[in-house]
Every structure is written in C-alpha cells, then in structure tokens.
PDB file of C-alpha atoms in Angstrom:
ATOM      1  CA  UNK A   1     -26.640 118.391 111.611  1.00 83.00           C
ATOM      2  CA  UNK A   2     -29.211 120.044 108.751  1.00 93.00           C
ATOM      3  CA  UNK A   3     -32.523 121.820 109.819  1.00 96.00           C
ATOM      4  CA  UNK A   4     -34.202 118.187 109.167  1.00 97.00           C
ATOM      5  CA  UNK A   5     -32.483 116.219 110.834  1.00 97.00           C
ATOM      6  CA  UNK A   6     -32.974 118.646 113.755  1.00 97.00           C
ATOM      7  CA  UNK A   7     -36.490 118.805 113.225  1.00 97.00           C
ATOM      8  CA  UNK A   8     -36.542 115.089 113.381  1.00 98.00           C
ATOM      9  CA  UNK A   9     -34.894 114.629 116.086  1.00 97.00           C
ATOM     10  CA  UNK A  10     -37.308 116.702 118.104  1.00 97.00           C
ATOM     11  CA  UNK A  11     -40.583 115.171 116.348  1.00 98.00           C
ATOM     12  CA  UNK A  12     -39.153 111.533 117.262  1.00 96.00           C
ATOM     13  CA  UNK A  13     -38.795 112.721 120.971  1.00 95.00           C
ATOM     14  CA  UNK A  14     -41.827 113.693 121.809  1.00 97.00           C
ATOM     15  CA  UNK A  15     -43.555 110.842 119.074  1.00 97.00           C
ATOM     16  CA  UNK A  16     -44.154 108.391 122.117  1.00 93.00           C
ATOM     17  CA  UNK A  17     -45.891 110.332 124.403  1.00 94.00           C
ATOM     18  CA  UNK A  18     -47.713 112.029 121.800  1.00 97.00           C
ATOM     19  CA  UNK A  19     -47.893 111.250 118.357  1.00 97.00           C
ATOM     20  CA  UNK A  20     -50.219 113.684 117.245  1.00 97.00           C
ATOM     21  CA  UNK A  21     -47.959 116.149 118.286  1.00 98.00           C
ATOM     22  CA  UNK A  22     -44.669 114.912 116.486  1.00 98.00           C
ATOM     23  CA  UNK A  23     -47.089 114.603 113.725  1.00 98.00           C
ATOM     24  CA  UNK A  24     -47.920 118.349 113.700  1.00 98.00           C
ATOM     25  CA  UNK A  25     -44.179 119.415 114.219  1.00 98.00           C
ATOM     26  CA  UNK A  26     -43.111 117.340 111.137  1.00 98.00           C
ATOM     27  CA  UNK A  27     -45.913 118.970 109.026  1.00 97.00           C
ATOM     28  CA  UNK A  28     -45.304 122.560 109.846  1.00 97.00           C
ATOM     29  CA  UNK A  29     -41.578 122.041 109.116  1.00 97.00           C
ATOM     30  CA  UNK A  30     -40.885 119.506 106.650  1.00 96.00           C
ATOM     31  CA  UNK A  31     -41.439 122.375 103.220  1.00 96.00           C
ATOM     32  CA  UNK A  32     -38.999 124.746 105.176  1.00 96.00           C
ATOM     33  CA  UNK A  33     -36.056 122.383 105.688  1.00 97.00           C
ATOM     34  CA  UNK A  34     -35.979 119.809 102.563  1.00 95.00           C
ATOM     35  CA  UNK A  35     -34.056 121.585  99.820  1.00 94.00           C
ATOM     36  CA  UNK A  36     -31.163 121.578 101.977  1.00 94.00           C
ATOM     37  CA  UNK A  37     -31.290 118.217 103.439  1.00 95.00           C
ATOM     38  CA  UNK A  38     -28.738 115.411 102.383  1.00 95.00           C
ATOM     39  CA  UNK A  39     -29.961 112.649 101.370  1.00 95.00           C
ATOM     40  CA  UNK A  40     -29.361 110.888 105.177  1.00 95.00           C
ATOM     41  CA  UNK A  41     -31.678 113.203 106.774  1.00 97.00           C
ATOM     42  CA  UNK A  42     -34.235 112.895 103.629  1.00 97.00           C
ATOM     43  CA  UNK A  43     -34.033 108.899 104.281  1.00 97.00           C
ATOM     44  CA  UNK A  44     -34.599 109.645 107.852  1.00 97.00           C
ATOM     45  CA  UNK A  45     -37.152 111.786 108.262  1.00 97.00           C
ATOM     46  CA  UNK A  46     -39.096 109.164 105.700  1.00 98.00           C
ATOM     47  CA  UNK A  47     -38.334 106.685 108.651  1.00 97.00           C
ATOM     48  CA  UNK A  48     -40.195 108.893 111.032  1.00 98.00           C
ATOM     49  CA  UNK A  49     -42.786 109.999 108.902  1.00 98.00           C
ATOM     50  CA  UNK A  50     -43.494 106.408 108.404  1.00 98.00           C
ATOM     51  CA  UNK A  51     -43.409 105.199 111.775  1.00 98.00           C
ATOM     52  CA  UNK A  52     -45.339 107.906 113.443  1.00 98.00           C
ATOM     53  CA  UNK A  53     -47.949 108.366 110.999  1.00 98.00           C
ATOM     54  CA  UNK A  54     -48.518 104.609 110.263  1.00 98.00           C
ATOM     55  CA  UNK A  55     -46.715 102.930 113.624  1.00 97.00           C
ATOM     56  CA  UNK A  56     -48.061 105.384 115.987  1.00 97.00           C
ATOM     57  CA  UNK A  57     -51.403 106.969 114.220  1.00 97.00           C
ATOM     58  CA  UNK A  58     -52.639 104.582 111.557  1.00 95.00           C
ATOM     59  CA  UNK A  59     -53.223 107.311 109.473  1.00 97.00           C
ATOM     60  CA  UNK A  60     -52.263 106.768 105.998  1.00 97.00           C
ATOM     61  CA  UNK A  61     -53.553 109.762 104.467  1.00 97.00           C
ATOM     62  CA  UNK A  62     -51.214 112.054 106.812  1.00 98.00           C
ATOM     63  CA  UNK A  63     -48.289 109.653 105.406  1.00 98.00           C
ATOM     64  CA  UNK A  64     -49.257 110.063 101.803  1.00 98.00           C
ATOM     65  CA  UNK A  65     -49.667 114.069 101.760  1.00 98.00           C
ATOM     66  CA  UNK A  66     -46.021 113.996 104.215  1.00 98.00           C
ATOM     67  CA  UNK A  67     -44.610 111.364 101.129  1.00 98.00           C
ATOM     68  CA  UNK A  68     -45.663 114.038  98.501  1.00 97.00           C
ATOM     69  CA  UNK A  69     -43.782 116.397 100.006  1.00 97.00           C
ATOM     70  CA  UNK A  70     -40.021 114.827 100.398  1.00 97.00           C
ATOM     71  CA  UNK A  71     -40.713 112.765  97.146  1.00 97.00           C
ATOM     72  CA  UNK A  72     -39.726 115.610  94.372  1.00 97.00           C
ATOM     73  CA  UNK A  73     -36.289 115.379  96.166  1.00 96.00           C
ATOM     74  CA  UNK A  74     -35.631 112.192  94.752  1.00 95.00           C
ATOM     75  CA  UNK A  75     -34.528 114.282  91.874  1.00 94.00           C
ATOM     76  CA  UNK A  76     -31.146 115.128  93.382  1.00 93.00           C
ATOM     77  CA  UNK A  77     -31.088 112.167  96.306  1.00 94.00           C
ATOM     78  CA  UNK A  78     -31.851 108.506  93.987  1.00 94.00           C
ATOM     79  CA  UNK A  79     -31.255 106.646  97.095  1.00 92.00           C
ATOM     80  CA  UNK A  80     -34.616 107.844  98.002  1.00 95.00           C
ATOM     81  CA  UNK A  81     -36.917 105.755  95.658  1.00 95.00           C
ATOM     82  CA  UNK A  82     -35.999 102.509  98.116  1.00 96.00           C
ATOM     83  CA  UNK A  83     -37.941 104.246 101.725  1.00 96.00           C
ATOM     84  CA  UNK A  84     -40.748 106.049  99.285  1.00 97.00           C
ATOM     85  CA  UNK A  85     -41.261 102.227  97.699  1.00 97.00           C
ATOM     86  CA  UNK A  86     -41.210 100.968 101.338  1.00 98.00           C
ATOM     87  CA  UNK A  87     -43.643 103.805 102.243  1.00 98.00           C
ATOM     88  CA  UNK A  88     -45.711 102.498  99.354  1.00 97.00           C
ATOM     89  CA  UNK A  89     -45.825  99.124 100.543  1.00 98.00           C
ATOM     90  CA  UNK A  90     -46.579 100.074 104.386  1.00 98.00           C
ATOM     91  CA  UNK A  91     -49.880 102.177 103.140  1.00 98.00           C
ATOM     92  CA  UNK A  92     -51.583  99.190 101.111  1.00 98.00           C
ATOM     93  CA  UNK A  93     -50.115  96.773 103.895  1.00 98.00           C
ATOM     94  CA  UNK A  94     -51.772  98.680 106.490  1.00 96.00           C
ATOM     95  CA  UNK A  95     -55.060  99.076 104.074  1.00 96.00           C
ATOM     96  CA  UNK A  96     -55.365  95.513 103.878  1.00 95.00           C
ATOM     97  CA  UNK A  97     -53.802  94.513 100.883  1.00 96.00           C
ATOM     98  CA  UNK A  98     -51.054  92.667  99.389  1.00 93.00           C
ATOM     99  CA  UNK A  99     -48.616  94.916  97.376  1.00 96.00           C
ATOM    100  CA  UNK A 100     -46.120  93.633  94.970  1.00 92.00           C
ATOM    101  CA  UNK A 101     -42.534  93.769  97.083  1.00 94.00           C
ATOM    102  CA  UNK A 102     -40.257  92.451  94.592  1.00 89.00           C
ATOM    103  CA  UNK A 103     -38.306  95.556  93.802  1.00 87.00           C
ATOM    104  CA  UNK A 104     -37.453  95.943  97.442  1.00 95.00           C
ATOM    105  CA  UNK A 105     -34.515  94.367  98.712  1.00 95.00           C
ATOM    106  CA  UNK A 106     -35.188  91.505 100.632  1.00 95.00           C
ATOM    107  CA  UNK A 107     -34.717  93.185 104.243  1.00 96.00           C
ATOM    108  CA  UNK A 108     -37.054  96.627 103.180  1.00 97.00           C
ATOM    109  CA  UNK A 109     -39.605  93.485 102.280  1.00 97.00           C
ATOM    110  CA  UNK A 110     -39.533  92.576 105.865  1.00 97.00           C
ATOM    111  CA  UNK A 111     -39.277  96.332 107.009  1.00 98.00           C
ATOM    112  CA  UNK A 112     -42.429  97.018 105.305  1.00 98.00           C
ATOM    113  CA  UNK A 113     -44.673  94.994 107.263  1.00 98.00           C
ATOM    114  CA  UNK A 114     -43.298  96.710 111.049  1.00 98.00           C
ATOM    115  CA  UNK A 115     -45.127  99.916 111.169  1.00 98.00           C
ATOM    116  CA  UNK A 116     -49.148  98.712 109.720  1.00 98.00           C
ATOM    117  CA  UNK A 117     -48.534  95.898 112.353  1.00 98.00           C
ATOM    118  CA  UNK A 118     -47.868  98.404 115.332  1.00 98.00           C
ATOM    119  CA  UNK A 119     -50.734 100.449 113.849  1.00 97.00           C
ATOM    120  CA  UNK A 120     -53.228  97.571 113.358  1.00 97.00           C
ATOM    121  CA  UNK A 121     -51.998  96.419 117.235  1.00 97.00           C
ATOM    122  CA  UNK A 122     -52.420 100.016 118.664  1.00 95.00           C
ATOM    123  CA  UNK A 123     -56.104 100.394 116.681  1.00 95.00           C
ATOM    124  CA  UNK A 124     -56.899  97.051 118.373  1.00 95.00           C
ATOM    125  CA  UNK A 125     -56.761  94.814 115.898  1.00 97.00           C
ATOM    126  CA  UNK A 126     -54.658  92.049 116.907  1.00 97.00           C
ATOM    127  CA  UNK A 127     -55.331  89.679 114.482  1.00 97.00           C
ATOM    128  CA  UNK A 128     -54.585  92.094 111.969  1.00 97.00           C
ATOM    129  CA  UNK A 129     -51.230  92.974 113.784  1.00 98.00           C
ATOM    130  CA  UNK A 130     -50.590  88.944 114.035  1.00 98.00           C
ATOM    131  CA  UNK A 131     -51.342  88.448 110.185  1.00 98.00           C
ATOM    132  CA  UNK A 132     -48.701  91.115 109.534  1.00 98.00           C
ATOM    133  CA  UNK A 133     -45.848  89.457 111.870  1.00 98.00           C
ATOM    134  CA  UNK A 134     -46.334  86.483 109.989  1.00 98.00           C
ATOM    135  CA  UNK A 135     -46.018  87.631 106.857  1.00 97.00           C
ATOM    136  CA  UNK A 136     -43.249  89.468 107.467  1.00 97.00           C
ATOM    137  CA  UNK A 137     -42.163  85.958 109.416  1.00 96.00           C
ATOM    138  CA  UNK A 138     -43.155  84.688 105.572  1.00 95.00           C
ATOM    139  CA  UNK A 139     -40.504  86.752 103.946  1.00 94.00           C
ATOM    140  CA  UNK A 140     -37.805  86.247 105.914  1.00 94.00           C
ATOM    141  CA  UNK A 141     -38.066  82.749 105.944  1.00 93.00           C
ATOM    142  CA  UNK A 142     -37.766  83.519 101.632  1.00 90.00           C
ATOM    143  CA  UNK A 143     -34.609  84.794 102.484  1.00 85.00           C
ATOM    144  CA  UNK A 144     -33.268  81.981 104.733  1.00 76.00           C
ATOM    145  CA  UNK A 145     -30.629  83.188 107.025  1.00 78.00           C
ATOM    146  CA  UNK A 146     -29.591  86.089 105.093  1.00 87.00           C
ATOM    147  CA  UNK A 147     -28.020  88.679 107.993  1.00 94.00           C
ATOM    148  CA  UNK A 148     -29.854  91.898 107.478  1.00 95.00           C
ATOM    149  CA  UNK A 149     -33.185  89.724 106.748  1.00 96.00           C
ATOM    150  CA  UNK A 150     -32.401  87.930 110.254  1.00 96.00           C
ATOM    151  CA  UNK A 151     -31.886  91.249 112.059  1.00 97.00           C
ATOM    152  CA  UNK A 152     -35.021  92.705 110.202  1.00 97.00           C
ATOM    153  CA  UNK A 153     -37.679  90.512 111.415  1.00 97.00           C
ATOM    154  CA  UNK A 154     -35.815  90.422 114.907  1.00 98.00           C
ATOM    155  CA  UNK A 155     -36.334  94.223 115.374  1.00 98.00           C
ATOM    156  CA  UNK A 156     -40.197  93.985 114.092  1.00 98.00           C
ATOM    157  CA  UNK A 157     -40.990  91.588 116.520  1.00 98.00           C
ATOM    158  CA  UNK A 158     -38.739  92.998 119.386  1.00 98.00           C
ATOM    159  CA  UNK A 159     -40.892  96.339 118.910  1.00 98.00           C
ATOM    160  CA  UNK A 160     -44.425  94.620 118.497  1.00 98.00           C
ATOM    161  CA  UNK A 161     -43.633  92.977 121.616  1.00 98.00           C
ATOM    162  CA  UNK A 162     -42.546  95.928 122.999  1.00 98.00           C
ATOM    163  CA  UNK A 163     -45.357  98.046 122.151  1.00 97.00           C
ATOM    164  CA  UNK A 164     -47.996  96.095 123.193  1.00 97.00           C
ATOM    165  CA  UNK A 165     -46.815  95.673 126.649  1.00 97.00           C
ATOM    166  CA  UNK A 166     -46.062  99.317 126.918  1.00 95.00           C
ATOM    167  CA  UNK A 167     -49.883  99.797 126.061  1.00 94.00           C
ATOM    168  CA  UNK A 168     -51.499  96.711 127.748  1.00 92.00           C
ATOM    169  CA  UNK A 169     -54.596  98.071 129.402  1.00 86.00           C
ATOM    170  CA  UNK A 170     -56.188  96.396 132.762  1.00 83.00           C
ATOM    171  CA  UNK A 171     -57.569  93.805 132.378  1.00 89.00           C
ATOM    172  CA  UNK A 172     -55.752  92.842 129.397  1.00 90.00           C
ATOM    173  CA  UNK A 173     -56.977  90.817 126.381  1.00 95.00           C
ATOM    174  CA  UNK A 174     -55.768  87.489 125.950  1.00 96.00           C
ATOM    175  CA  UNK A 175     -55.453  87.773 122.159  1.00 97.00           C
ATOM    176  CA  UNK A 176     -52.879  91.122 122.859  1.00 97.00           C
ATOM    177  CA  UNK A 177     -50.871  88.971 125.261  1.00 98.00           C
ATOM    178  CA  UNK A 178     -50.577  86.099 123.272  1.00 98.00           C
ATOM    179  CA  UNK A 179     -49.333  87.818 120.388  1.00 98.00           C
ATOM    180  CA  UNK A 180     -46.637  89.886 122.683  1.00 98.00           C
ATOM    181  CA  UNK A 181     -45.314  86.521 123.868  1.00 98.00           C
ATOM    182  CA  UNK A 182     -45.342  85.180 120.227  1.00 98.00           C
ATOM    183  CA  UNK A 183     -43.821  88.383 118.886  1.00 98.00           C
ATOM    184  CA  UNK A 184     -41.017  88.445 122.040  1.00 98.00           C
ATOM    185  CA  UNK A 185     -40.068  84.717 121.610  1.00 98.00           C
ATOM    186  CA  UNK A 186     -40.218  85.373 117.466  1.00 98.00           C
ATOM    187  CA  UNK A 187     -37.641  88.317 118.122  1.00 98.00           C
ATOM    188  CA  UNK A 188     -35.391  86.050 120.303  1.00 98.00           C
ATOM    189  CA  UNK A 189     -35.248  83.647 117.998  1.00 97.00           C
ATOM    190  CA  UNK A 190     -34.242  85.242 115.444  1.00 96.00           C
ATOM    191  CA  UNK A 191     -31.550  87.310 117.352  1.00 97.00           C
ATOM    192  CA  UNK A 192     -29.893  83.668 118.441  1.00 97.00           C
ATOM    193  CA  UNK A 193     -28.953  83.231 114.787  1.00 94.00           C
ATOM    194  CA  UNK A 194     -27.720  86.661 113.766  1.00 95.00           C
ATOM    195  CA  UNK A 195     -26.763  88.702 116.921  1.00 96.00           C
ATOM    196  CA  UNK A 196     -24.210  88.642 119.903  1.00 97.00           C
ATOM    197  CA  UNK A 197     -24.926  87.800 123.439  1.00 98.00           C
ATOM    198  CA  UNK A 198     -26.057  91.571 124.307  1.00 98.00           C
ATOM    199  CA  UNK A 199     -28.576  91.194 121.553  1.00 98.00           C
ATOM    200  CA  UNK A 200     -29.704  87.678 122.760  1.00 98.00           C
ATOM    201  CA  UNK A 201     -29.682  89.537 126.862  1.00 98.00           C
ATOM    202  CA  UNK A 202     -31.882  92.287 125.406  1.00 98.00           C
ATOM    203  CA  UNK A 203     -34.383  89.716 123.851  1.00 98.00           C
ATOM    204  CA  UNK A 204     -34.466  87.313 127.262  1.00 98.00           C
ATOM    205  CA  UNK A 205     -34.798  91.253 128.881  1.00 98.00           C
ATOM    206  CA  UNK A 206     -37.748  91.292 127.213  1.00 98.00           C
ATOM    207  CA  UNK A 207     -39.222  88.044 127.388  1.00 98.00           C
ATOM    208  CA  UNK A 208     -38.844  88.417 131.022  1.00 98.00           C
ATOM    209  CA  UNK A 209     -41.218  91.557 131.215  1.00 98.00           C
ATOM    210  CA  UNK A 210     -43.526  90.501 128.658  1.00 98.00           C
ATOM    211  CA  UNK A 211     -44.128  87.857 131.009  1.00 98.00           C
ATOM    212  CA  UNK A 212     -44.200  89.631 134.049  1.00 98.00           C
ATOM    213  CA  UNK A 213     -46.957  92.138 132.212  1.00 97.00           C
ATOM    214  CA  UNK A 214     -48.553  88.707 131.606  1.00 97.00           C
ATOM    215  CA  UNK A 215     -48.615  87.640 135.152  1.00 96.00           C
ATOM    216  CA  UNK A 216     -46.696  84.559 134.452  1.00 98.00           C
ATOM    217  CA  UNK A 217     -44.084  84.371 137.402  1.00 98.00           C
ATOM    218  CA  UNK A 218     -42.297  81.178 136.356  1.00 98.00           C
ATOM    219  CA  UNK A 219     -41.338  82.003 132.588  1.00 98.00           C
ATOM    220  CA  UNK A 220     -40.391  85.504 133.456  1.00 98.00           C
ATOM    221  CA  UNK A 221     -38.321  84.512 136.065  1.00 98.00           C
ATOM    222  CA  UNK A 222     -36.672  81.981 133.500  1.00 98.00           C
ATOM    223  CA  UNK A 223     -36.223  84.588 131.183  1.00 98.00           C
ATOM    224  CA  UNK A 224     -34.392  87.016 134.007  1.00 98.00           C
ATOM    225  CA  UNK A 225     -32.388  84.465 135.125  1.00 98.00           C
ATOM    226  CA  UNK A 226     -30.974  84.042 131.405  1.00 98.00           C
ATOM    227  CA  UNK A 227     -30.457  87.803 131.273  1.00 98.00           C
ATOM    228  CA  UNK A 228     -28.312  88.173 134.836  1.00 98.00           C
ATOM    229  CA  UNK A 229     -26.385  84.871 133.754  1.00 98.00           C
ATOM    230  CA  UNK A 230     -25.796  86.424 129.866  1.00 98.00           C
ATOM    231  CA  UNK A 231     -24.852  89.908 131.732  1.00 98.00           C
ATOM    232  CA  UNK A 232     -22.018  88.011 134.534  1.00 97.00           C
ATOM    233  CA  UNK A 233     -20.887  85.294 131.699  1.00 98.00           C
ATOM    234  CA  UNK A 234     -20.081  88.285 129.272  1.00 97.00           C
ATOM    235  CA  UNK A 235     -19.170  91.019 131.573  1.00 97.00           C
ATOM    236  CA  UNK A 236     -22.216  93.700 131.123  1.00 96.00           C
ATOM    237  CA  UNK A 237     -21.674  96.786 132.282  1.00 97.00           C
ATOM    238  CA  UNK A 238     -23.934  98.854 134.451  1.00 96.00           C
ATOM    239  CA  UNK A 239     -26.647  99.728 132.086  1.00 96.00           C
ATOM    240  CA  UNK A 240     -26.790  95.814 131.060  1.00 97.00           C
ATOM    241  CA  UNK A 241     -26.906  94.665 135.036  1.00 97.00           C
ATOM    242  CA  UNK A 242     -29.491  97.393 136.177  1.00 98.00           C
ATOM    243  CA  UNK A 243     -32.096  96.415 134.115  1.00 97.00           C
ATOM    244  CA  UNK A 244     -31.357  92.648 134.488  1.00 98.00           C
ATOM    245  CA  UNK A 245     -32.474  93.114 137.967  1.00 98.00           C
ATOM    246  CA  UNK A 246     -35.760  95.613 136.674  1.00 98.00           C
ATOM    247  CA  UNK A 247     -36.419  91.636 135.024  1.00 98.00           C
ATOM    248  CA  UNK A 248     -35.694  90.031 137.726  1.00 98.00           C
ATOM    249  CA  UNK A 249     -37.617  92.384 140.409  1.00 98.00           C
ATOM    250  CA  UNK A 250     -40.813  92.059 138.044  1.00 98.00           C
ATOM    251  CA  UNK A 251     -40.535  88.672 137.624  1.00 98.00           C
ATOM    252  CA  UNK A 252     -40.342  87.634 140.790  1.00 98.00           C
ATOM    253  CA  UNK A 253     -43.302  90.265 141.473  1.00 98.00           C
ATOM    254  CA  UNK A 254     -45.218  88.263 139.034  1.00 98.00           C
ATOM    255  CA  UNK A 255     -44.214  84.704 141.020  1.00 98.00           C
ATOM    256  CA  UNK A 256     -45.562  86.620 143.768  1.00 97.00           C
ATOM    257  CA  UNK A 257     -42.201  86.033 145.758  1.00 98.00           C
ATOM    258  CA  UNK A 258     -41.736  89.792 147.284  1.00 97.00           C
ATOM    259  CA  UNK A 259     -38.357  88.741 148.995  1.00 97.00           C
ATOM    260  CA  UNK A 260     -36.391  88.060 146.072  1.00 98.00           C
ATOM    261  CA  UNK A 261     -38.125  91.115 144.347  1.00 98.00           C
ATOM    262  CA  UNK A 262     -36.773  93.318 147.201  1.00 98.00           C
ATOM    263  CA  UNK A 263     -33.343  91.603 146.505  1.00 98.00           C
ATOM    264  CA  UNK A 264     -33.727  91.885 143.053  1.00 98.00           C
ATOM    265  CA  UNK A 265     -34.458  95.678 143.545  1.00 98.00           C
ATOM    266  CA  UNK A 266     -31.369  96.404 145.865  1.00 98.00           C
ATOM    267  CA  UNK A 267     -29.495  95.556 143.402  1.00 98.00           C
ATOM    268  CA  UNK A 268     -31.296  97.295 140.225  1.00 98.00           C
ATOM    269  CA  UNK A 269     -31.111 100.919 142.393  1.00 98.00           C
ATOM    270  CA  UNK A 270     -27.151 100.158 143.478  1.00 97.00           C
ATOM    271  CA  UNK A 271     -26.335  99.809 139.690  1.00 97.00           C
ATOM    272  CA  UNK A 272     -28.660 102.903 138.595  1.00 97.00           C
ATOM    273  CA  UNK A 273     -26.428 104.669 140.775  1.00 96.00           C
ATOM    274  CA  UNK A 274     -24.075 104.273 138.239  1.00 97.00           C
ATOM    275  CA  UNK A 275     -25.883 105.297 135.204  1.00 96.00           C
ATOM    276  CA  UNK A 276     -24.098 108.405 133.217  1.00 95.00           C
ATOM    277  CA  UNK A 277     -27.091 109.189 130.607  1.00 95.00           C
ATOM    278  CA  UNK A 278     -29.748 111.037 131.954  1.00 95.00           C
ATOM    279  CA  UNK A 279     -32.667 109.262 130.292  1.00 93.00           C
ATOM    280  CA  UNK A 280     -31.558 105.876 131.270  1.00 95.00           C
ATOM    281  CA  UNK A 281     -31.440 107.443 135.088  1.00 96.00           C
ATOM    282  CA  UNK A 282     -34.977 109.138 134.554  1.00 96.00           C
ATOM    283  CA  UNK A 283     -36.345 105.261 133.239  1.00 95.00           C
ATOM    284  CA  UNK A 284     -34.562 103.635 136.084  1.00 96.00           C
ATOM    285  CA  UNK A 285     -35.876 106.028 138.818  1.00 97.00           C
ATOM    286  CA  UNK A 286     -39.460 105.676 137.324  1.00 97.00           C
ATOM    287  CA  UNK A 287     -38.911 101.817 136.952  1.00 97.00           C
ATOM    288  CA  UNK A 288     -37.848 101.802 140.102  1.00 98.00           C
ATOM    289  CA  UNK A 289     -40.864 103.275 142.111  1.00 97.00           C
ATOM    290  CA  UNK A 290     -43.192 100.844 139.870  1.00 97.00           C
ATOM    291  CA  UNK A 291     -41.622  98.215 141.881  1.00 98.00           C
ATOM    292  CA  UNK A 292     -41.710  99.892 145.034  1.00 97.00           C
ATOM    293  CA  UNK A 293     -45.361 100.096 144.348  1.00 97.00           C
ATOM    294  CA  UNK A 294     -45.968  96.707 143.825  1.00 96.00           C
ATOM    295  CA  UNK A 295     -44.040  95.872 146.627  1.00 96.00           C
TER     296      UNK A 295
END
C-alpha cells in the first residue's frame, strides 16, 4: 500500500465523525504522496476527496483546490480524466446546475448525483437532496436495466437513506423522513433486480430502521421480519443474524411491543458474541445499549 492510499485510509476513518478533520489530513498530505501513487490510489483518494468535501462538507471550493492538485497526474495515470469529469459534474450538481454528462459512462452519470445529494440533505435542504435522487433516478431509468447502472442508483439511495437517519435530529422533519423512506424503498428496489439475497437482506435491514427512526412500528417490523426470514432461508452467518435482530429489537421498540424487543435483543447480543471484527463488535455493543435504553 503507497503513502496515499495510507493517507486515505486514515482521512476516510475518521471522515464520519469529523469531516473537517479528514478534510485537513487530506490537505496537508495529498502534495507529499501523489508522484508516487498508482493510478488506484489516485482514483481513490478522488473518491474521498469527493465524498468528504462535497458528501460530508458541501464545500466545493475545498474540492476544486484538492482536484487541482491530483489533476496534473493525469499525465502519467489517463484513467483519471473519468473521476476528475465526475468531480466536475458533482460541483455544478451541487451548485445548482445541470452539467452536460454525456462523456461519462452511464453508471459515473448516476454516481455524480450521490455526494451534492448527501450534501444538500446534510445542509438541510431536502428538497434539494430529493431533486438530486430523482435525477439520478432519471438516468438510470436512461439506461434501463443495465447492471452497474442498477447497482449505481441502489448504493445512492441506500446511503441517502442511510445518512439521513444517522443524522435525524428530535423532533424530526417530516420532509427528511419522507425522503429516507423514499430513498430506502428506491434502494431496495433497485437491489431486487440486480443483487443477491444478502443485498436484498441489507436493503429490508434498512427499511426496517428507517422505519423504526420514523416511529412506524408496523412497516419496520415488516421489513425485519423479511430480513430474519432472507437470513434463515439463505443461511446468514453471524454478522447477517445479529443485526437482523438490531431490526427486529427496534422495530418492535417502535410497535411499542417491549416483549418481543427483549426477545429480539437476546438474540442480537447471543450472535454478537460471535462477531470476529472488532468494529462490528464495537457497533453491536453500542447498538446494543441503545436498545437497552429504550427498553
């Protein structure tokens, strides 16, 4: 692993708990490291660079001055000119306008549109997020059931979704929650036509908590149900099983039915016992005193 990818690596650890922070490490270091990056770390740290300066910060002038800076190595690394034209198209998508994507392929089209809507979404504007899921929606749908295209527009929406209900603040707004919901069932979809059953678990997963952080006990409790069933059907190992039963435990939080959420979280904390990576034992154990809050 190259000095960039390291340096990546340790900006997109620390990006979620604070961006400004990854931001600052990937500034200091970037000039030091490039010349000898392949062009895999090059692409990646672009990824980064876009996603924590646009996704997390909805700064576009910090993206543009970061751009500069990996962009002369295009020289030696053409594969490049595809994520600087995708970094291109994020900046005027996030500005507000409507940049010309036909020399993208027809996935980066669709890629383009992720980070400005998690910016607009975490600057509160969620009809600004919601006009960017659906024209990323807009360009899929150009593509018809192309694969990558399919799993593109899944993963946008899975992470909308995802990042508004990791920052849904009490009480929270109805035009935030409706969008999560939208952007969760959006990502499910899509993952029914192009993915396996863990991909189609992971999307009810998150349907389930979206509407748990909703407060809407009966479809989150569907949702769950469809992930334990998806998990015993298919055989899902202990990772897949202890968070089927975080879903179900919130869920049935939400439907206000603290029996089956006890049940529910007997079972979670018997298969975190069985967890081998440490961060997945870290989320369970924090996951798991939530509940034991609520309870």
């Amino acid at each position: 692993m190259d000095a960039l990818s390291q340096l990546t690596d340790r900006a997109f650890a620390i990006h979620a708990q604070d961006a400004a922070a990854a931001a600052a490490l990937l500034a200091d270091g970037l000039p030091a490291t490039l010349d000898q990056a392949d062009s895999g770390s090059l692409e990646s740290a672009l990824r980064a660079i876009e996603h924590i300066g646009l996704g997390h910060l909805a700064d576009g002038d910090w993206v543009r001055r970061m751009m500069a800076l990996v962009a002369p190595q295009q020289a030696r690394a053409p594969s490049l000119a595809v994520a600087l034209a995708r970094g291109e198209a994020a900046l005027a998508l996030l500005a507000g306008e409507d940049p010309d994507l036909a020399l993208l392929p027809p996935a980066e089209r669709v890629r383009a549109h992720a980070n400005p809507a998690l910016g607009r979404a975490r600057q509160g504007d969620i009809e600004g997020a919601r006009r960017l899921l659906d024209l990323a929606t807009a360009r899929a749908a150009e593509a018809d059931t192309d694969p990558p295209v399919r799993r593109a527009i899944a993963a946008l929406a899975n992470n909308l979704a995802s990042d508004i209900r990791d920052t849904l603040q009490a009480p929270p707004d109805p035009a935030a929650v409706a969008l999560m919901l939208e952007a969760a069932t959006r990502s499910r979809a899509a993952w029914a036509e192009v993915g396996g059953w863990l991909e189609v678990e992971r999307a009810d997963w998150l349907l389930a908590m979206c509407h748990a952080s909703a407060g809407l006990g009966r479809e989150a409790l569907h949702h769950a149900q469809a992930t334990l069933a998806a998990c015993q059907v298919h055989g899902g190992d202990d990772f897949e099983f202890c968070f089927a039963w975080q879903a179900m435990a919130f869920a049935a939080l939400a439907a206000q039915d603290r029996a089956a959420a006890q049940l529910a979280r007997t079972a979670m904390a018997e298969r975190a016992g069985h967890l081998s990576d440490a961060g997945d034992q870290q989320y369970a154990r924090e996951q798991l005193a939530l509940i034991d809050a609520a309870l």
